[in-house]
mmCIF file of C-alpha atoms in Angstrom:
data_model
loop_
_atom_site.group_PDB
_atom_site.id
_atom_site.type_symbol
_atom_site.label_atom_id
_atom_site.label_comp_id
_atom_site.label_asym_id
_atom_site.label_seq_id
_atom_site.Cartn_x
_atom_site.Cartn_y
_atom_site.Cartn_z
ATOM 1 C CA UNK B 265 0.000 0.000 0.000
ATOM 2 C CA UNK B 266 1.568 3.088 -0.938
ATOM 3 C CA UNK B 267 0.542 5.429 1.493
ATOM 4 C CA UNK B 268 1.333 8.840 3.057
ATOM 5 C CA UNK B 269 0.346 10.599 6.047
ATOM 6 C CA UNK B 270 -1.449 13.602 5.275
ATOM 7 C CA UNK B 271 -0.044 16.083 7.890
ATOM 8 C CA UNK B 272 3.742 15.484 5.570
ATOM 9 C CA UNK B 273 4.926 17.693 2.944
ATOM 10 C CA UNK B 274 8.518 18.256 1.122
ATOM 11 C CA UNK B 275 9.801 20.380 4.225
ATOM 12 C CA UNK B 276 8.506 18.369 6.384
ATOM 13 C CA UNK B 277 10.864 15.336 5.077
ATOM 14 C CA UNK B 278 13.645 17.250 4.534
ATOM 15 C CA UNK B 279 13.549 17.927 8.242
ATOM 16 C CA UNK B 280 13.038 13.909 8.605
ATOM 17 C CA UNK B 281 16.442 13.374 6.550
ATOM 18 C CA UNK B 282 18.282 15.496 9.228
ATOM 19 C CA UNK B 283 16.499 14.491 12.176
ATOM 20 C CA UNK B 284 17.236 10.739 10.695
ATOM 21 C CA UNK B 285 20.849 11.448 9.512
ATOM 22 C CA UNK B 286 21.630 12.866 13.279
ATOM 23 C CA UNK B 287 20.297 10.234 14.972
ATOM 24 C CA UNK B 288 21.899 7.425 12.698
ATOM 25 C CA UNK B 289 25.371 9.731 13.838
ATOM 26 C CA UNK B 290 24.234 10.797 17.044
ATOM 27 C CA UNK B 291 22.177 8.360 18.770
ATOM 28 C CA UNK B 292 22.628 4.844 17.331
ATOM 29 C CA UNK B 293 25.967 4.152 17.994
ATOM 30 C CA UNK B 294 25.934 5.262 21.846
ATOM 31 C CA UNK B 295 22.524 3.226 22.896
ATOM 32 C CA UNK B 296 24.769 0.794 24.877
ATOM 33 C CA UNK B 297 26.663 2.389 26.575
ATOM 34 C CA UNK B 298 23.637 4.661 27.579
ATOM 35 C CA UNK B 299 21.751 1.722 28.771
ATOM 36 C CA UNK B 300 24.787 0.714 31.035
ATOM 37 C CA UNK B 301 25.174 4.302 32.931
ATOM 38 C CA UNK B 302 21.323 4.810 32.543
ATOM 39 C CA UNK B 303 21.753 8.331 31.245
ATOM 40 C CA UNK B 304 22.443 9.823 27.950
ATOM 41 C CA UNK B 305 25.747 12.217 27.698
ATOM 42 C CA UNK B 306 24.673 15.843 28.391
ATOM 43 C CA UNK B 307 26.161 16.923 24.914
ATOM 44 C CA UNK B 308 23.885 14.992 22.940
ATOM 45 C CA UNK B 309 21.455 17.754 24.283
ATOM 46 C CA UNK B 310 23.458 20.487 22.851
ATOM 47 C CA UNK B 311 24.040 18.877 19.317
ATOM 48 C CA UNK B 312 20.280 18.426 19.086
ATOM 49 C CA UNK B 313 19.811 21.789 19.996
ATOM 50 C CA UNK B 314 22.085 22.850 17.390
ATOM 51 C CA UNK B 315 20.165 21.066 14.732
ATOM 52 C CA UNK B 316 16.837 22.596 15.876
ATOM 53 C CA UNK B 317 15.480 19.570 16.969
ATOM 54 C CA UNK B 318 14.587 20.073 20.525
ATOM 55 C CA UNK B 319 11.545 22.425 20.512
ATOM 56 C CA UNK B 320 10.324 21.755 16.802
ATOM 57 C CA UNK B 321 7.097 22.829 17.480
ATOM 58 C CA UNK B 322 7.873 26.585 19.239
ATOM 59 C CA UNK B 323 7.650 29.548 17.937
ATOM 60 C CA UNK B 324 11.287 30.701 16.724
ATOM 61 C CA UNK B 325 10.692 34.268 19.093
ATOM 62 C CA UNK B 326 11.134 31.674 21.907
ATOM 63 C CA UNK B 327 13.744 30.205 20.069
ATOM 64 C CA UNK B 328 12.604 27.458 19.033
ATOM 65 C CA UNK B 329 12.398 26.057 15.370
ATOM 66 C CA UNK B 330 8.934 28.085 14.256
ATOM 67 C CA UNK B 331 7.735 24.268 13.289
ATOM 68 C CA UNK B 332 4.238 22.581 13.916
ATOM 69 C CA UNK B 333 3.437 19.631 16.084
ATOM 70 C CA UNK B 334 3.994 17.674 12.798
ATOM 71 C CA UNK B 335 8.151 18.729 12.935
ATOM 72 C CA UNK B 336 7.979 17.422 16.450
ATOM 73 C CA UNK B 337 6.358 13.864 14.882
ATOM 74 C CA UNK B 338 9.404 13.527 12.748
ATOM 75 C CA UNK B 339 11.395 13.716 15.518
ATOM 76 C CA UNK B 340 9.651 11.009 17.629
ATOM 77 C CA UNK B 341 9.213 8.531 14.900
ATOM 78 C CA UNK B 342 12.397 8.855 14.069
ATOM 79 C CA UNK B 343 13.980 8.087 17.572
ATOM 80 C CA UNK B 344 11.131 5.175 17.711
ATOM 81 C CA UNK B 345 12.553 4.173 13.993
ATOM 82 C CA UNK B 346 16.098 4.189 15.325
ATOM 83 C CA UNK B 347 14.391 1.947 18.301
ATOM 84 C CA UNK B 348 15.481 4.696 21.007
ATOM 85 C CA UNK B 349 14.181 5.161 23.829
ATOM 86 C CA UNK B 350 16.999 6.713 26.216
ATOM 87 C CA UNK B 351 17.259 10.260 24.889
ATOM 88 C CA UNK B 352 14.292 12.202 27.061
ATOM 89 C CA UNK B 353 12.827 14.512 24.221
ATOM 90 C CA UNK B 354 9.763 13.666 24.631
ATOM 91 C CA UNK B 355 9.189 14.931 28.479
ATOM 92 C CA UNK B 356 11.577 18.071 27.362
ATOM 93 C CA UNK B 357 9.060 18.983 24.664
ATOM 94 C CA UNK B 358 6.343 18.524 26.870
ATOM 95 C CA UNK B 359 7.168 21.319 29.326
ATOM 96 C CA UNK B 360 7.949 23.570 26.438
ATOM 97 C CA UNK B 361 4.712 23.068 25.698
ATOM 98 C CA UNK B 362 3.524 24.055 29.124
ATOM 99 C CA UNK B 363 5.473 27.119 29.346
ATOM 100 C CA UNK B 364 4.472 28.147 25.727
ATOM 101 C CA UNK B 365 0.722 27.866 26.574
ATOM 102 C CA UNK B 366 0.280 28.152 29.889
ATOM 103 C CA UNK B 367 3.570 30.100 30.987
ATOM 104 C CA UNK B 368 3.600 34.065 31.606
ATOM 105 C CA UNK B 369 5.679 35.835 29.218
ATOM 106 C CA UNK B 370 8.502 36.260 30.953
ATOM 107 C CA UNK B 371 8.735 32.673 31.707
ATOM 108 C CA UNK B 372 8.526 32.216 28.080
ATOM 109 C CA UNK B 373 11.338 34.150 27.228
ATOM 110 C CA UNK B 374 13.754 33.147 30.317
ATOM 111 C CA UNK B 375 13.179 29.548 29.678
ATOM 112 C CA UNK B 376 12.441 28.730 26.405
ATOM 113 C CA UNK B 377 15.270 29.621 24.159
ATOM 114 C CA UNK B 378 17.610 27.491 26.821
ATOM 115 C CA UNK B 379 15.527 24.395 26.641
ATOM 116 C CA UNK B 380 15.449 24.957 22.582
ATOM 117 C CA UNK B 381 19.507 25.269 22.593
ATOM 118 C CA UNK B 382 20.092 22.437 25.093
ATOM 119 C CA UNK B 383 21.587 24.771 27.894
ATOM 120 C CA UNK B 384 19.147 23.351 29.545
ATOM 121 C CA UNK B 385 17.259 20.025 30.525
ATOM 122 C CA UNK B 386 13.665 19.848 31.306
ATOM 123 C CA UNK B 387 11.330 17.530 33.623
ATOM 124 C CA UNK B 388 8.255 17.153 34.642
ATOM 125 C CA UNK B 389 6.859 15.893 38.270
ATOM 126 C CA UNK B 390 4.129 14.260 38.972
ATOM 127 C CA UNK B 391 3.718 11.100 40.126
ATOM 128 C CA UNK B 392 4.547 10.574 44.407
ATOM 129 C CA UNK B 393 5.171 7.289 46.137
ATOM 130 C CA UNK B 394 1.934 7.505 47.169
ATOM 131 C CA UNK B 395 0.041 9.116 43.849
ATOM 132 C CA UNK B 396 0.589 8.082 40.421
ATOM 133 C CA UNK B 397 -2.716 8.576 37.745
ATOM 134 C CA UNK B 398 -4.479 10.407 41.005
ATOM 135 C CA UNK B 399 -3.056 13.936 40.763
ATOM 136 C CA UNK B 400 -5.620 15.156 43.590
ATOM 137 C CA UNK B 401 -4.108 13.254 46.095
ATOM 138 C CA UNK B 402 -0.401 14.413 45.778
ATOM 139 C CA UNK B 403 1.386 15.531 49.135
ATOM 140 C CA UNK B 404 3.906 17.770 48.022
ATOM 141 C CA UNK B 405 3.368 21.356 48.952
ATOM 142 C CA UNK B 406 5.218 24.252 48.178
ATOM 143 C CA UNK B 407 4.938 26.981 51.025
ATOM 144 C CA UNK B 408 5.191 30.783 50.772
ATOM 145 C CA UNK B 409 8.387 31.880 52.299
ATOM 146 C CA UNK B 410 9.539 35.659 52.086
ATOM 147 C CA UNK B 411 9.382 36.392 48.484
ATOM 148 C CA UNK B 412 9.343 32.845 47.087
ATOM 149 C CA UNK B 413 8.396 29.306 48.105
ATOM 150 C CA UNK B 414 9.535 26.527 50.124
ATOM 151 C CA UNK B 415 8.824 23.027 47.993
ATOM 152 C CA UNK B 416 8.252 19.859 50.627
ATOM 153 C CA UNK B 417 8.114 16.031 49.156
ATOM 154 C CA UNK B 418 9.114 13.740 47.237
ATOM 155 C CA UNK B 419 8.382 12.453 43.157
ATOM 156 C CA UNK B 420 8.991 9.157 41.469
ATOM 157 C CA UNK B 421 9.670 7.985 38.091
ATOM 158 C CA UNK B 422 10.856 10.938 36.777
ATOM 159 C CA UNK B 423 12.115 10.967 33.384
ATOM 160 C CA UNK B 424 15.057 12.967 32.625
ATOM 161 C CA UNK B 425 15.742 13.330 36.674
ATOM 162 C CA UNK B 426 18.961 12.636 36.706
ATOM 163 C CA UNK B 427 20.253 15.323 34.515
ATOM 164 C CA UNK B 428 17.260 18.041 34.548
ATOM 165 C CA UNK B 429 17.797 21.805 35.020
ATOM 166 C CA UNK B 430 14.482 22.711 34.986
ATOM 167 C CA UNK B 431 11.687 20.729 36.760
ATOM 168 C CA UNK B 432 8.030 21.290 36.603
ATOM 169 C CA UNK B 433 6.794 20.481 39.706
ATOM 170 C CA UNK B 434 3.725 19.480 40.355
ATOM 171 C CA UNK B 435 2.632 20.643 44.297
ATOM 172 C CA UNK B 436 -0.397 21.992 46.463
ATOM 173 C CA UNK B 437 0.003 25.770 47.412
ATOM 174 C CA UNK B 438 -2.697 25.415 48.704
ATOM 175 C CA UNK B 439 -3.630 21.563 50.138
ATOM 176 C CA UNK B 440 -7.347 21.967 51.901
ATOM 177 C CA UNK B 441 -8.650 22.994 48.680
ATOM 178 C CA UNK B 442 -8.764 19.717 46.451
ATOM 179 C CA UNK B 443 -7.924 20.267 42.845
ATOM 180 C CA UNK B 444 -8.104 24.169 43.140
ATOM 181 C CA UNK B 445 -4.798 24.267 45.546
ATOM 182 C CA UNK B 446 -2.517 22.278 43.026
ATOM 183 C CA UNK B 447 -0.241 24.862 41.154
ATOM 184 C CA UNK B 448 2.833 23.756 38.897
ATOM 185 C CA UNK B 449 6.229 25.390 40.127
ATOM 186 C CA UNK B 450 9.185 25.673 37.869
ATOM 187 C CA UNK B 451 12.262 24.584 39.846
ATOM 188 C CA UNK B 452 15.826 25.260 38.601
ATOM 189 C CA UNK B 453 18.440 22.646 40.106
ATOM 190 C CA UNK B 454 21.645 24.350 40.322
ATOM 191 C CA UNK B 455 22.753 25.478 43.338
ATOM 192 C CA UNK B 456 18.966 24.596 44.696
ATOM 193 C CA UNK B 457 20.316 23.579 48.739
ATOM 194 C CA UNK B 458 17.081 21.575 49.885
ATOM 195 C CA UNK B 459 16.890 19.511 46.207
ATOM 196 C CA UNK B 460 18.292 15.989 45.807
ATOM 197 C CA UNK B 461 18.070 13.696 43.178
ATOM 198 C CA UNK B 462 17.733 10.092 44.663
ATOM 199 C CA UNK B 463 19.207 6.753 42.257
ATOM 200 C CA UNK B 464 18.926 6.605 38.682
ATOM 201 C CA UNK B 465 15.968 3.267 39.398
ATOM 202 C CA UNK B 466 16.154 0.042 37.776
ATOM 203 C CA UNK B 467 13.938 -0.797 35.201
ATOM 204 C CA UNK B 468 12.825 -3.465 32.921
ATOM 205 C CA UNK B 469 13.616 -1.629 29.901
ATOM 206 C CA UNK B 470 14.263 2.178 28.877
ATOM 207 C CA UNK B 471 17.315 1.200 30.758
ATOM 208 C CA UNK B 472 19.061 4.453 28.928
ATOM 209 C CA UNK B 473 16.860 6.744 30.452
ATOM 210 C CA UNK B 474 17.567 8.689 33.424
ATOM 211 C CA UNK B 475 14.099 8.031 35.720
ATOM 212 C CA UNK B 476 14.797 9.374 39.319
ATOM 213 C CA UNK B 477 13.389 9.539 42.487
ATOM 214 C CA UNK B 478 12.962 13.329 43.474
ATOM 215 C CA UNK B 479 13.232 14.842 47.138
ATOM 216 C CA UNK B 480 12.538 18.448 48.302
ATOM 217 C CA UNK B 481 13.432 19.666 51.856
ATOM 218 C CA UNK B 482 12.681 23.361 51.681
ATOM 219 C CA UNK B 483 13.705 23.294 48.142
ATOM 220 C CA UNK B 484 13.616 27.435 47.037
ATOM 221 C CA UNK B 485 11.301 28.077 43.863
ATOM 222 C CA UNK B 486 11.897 31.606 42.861
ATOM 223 C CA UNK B 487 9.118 34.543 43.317
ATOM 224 C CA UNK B 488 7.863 33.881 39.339
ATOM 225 C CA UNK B 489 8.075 30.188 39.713
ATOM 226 C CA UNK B 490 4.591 29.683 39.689
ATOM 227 C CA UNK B 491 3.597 28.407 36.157
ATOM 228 C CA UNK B 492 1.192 31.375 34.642
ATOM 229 C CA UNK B 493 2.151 33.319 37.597
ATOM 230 C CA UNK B 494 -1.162 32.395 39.062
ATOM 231 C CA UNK B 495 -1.687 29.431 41.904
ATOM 232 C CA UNK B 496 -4.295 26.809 42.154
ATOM 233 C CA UNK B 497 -4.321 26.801 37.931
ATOM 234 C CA UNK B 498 -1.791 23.905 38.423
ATOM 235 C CA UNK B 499 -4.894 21.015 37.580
ATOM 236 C CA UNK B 500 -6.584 22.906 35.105
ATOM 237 C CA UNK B 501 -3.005 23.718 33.156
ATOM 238 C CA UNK B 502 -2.285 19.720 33.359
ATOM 239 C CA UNK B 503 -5.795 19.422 32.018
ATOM 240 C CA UNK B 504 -5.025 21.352 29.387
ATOM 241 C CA UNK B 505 -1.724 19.944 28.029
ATOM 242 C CA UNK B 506 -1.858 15.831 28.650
ATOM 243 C CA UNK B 507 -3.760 15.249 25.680
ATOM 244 C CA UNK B 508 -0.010 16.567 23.950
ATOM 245 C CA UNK B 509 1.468 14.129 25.735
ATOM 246 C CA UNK B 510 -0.707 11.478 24.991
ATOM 247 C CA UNK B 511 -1.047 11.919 21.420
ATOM 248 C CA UNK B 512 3.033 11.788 21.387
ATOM 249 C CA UNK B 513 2.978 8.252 23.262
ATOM 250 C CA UNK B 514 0.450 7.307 20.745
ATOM 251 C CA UNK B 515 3.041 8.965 17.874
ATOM 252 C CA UNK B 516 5.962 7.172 19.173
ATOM 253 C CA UNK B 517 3.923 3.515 19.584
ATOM 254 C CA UNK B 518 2.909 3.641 16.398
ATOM 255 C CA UNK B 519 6.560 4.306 14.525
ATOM 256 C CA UNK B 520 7.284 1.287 17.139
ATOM 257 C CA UNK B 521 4.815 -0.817 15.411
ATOM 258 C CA UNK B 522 5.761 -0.149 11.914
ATOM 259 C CA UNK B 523 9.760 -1.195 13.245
ATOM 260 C CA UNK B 524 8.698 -4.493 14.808
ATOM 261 C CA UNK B 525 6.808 -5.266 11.800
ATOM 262 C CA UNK B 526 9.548 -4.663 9.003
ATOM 263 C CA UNK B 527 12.371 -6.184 11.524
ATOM 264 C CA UNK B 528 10.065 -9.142 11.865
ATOM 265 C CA UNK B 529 9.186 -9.164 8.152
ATOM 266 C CA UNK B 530 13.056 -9.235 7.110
ATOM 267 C CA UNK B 531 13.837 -12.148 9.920
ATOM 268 C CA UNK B 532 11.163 -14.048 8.745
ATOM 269 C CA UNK B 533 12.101 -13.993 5.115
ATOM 270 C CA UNK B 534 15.937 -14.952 6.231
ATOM 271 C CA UNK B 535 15.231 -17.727 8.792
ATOM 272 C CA UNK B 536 14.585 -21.149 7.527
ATOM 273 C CA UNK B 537 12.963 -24.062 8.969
ATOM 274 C CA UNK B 538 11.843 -27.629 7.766
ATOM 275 C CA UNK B 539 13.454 -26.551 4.441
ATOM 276 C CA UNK B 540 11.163 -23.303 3.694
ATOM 277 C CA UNK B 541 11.796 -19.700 4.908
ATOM 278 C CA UNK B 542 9.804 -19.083 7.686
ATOM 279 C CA UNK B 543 7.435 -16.377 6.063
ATOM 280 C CA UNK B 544 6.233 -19.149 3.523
ATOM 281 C CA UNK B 545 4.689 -21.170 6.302
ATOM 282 C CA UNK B 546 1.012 -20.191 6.806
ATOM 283 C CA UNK B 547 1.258 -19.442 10.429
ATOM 284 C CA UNK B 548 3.551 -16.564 10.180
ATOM 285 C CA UNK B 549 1.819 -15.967 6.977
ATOM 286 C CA UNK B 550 -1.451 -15.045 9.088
ATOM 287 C CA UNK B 551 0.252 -13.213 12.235
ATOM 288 C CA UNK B 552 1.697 -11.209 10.206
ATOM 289 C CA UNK B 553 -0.892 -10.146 8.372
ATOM 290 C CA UNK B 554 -2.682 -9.370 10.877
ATOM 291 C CA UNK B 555 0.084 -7.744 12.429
ATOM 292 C CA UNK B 556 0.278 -5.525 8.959
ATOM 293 C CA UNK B 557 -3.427 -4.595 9.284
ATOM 294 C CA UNK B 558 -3.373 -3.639 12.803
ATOM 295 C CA UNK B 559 -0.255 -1.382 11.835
ATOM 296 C CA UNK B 560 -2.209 0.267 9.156
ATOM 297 C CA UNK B 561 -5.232 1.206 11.092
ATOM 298 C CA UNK B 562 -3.183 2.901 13.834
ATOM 299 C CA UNK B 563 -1.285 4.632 11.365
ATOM 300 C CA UNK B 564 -4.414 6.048 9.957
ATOM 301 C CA UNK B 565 -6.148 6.819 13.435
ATOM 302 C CA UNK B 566 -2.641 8.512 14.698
ATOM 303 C CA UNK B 567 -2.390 10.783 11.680
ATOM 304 C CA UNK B 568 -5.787 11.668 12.297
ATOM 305 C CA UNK B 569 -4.942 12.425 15.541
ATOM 306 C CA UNK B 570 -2.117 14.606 14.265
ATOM 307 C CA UNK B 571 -3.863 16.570 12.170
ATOM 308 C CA UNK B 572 -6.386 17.200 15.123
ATOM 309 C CA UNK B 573 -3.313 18.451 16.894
ATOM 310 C CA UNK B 574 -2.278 20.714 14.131
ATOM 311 C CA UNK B 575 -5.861 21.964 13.929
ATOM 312 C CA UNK B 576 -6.034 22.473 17.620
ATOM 313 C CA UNK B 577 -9.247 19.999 18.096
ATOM 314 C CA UNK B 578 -7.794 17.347 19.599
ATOM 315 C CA UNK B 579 -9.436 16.978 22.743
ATOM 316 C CA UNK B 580 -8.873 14.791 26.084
ATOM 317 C CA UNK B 581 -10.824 11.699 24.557
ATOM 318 C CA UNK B 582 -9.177 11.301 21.492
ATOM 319 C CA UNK B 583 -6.003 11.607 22.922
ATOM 320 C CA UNK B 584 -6.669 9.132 25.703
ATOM 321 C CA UNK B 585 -8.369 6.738 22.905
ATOM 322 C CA UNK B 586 -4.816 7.204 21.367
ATOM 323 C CA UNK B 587 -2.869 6.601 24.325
ATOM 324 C CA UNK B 588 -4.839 3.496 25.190
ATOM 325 C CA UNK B 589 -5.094 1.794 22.220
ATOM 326 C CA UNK B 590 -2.294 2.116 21.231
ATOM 327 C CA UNK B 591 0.334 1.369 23.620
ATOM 328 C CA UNK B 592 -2.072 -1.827 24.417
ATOM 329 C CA UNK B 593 -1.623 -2.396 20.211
ATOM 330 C CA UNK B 594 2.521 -2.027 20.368
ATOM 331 C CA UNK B 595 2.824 -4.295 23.281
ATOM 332 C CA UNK B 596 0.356 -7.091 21.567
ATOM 333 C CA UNK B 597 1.950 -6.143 17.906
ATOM 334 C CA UNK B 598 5.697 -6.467 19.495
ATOM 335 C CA UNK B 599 4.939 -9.659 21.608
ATOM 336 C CA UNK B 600 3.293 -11.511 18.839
ATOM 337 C CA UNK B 601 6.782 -10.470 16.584
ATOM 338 C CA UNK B 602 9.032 -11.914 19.183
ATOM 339 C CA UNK B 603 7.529 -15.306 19.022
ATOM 340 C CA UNK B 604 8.040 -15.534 15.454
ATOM 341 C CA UNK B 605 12.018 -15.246 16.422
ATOM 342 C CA UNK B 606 11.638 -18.366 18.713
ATOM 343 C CA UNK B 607 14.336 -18.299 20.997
ATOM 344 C CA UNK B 608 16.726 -15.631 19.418
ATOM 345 C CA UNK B 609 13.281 -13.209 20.266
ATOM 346 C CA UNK B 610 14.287 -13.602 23.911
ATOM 347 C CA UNK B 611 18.089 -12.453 23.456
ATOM 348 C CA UNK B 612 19.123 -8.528 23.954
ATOM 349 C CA UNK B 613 21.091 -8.505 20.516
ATOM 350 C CA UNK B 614 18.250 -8.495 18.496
ATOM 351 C CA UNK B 615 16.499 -5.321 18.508
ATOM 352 C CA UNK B 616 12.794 -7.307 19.018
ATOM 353 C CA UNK B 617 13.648 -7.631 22.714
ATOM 354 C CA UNK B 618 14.737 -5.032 23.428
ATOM 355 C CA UNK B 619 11.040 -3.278 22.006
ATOM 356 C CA UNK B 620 9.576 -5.801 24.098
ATOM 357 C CA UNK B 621 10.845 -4.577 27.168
ATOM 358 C CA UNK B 622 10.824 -1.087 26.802
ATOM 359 C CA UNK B 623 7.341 -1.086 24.874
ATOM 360 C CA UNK B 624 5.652 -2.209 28.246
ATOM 361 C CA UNK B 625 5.436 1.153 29.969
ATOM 362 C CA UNK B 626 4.282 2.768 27.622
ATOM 363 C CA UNK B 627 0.812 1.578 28.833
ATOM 364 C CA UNK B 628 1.283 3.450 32.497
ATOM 365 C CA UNK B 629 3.525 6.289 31.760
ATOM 366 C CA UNK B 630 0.925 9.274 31.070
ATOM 367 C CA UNK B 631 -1.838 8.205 32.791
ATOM 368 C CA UNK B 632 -2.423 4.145 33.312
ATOM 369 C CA UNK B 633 -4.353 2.821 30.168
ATOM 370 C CA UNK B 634 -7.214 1.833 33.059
ATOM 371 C CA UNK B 635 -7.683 5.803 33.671
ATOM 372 C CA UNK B 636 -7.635 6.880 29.360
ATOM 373 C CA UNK B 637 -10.653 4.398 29.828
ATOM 374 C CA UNK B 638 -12.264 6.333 32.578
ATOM 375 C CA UNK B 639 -12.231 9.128 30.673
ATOM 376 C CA UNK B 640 -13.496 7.878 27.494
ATOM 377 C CA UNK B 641 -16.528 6.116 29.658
ATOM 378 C CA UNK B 642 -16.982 9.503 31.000
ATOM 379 C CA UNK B 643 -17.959 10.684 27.700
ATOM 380 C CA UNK B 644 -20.880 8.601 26.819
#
């Protein structure tokens, strides 16, 4: 099927033969040694930043690129081509997004053009020992002090912990209140006395990413570090931006599809057993067609979803239809592929098991697949 996504154009692949060409350069050669000190080298941040890949989708006054959400879709399939999953774009572009849209103006211009450059690292929050998917219930509160705030708790899982100059963190200013007393602050690391960054934690796969435990013991948040300069808009404001996320974990699982199917495709036609190559045996004939048709269909509901994006009507639904569906659909797609490998499937050297193991968080990362279907079955 010759096919082509219909958010694409010219420029928009001659941005994918950079994006591809630096990560082939950049990115592919380093991915073990990444996964063995669980961190990607700080300077890869700075040659991205170069190349305009970081914040594809801000305005270039911020200094960003002056691309659309579809630049920033290159970039993510093309990391999910390149079957990376240690460098922490995607959580950097998120809170660009957050201070682009929700952000005051000066926090646009005093934070933007370093995360676009790589001077800076970016993270995001949320989740608590004790609160994952259920935001209300976080314990971390940030405290007026003087002319600033004192931030209390502690955050797990955080992606790009390790190395992150700039955290968004998610606390209650205000804790009687519910969902009203959550604000987002905007932390900066260095020299922060009361911040600590716990161990780089063990994981089943993204082994290359840096995901941290957080702790905050009268951590100092500047007098603008309020996101939007406004408190208790912290809920609304995450509201307002996860479907981004979302629809990027549903961009990314679907580039992972497409790579489990053509690796599995190739090993298939390679591999011989009882005298035939496996593909010719009716079996793999029939997973893997359904594996192509499966493939196709996300493909064609994700680029829907992108040009909803780009047309600024995706809404919270869609996006956690997307999310759902579709990291369910890469774990099933990349599963099924392995088996067809027999017993090399289950060794690190080939690429399949690798996917494997880091496709299976994709399903609780961004909000557990069991809450995207609380919200859908809200909308009935």
């Amino acid at each position: 099927m010759n096919y082509t996504s219909p958010w694409t154009n010219p420029e928009i692949e001659g941005f994918r033969d950079a994006v591809r060409r630096f990560v082939e350069a950049e990115i592919v050669p380093h991915q073990e040694k990444w996964r063995k000190q669980q961190h990607v080298d700080r300077d890869l941040w700075r040659k991205a930043g170069q190349l305009g890949m970081l914040l594809a989708d801000i305005p270039e006054e911020y200094g960003g690129s002056g691309g659309s959400f579809a630049h920033e879709c290159v970039v993510f399939e093309e990391l999910a081509y390149a079957g990376d999953v240690s460098f922490g774009l995607h959580v950097h572009a998120i809170v660009a997004n957050y201070l682009l849209h929700q952000g005051t103006e000066e926090q646009k211009r005093k934070y933007l053009p370093k995360l676009a450059s790589g001077e800076m690292i970016a993270a995001i929050a949320m989740s608590e020992p004790g609160a994952g998917s259920d935001l209300k219930n976080i314990r971390t509160t940030a405290v007026r002090d003087g002319d600033g705030y004192l931030l209390n708790g502690s955050k797990i899982f955080i992606s790009n912990g390790y190395l992150a100059d700039l955290i968004l963190v998610v606390a209650k200013t205000e804790p009687e209140a519910g969902a009203k007393g959550i604000s987002l602050m905007l932390l900066e690391t260095g020299n922060c006395g009361g911040f600590r960054v716990g161990r780089i934690l063990e994981k089943i796969g993204q082994k290359g990413q840096d995901t941290c435990e957080l702790y905050f013991d009268n951590a100092r948040v500047a007098p603008d570090g309020v996101l939007g300069g406004v408190e208790g808009k912290g809920f609304a404001q995450l509201m307002n931006e996860l479907p981004y996320e979302r629809t990027i974990i549903g961009v990314s699982g679907v580039a992972s599809i497409e790579r489990a199917l053509r690796l599995t495709i190739e090993y298939t036609r390679e591999r011989k057993a009882f005298g035939q190559a496996l593909i010719d045996m009716q079996n793999t004939r029939f997973v893997l067609a359904e594996a192509k048709t499966e493939a196709t269909i996300a493909r064609t509901f994700i680029d829907r979803c992108v040009v909803d994006m780009l047309e600024g009507r995706m809404d919270t639904v869609l996006a956690s239809m997307a999310k759902y569906w579709i990291s369910d659909l890469q774990c099933k797609v990349i599963d099924n592929c392995l088996q067809l490998f027999g017993g090399y499937g289950y060794m690190l050297e080939y690429p399949i098991a690798q996917m494997y193991a880091d496709a299976r968080v994709q399903r609780i990362y961004g909000g557990a697949n069991e809450i995207m279907k609380e919200i859908i079955a809200r909308s009935l």
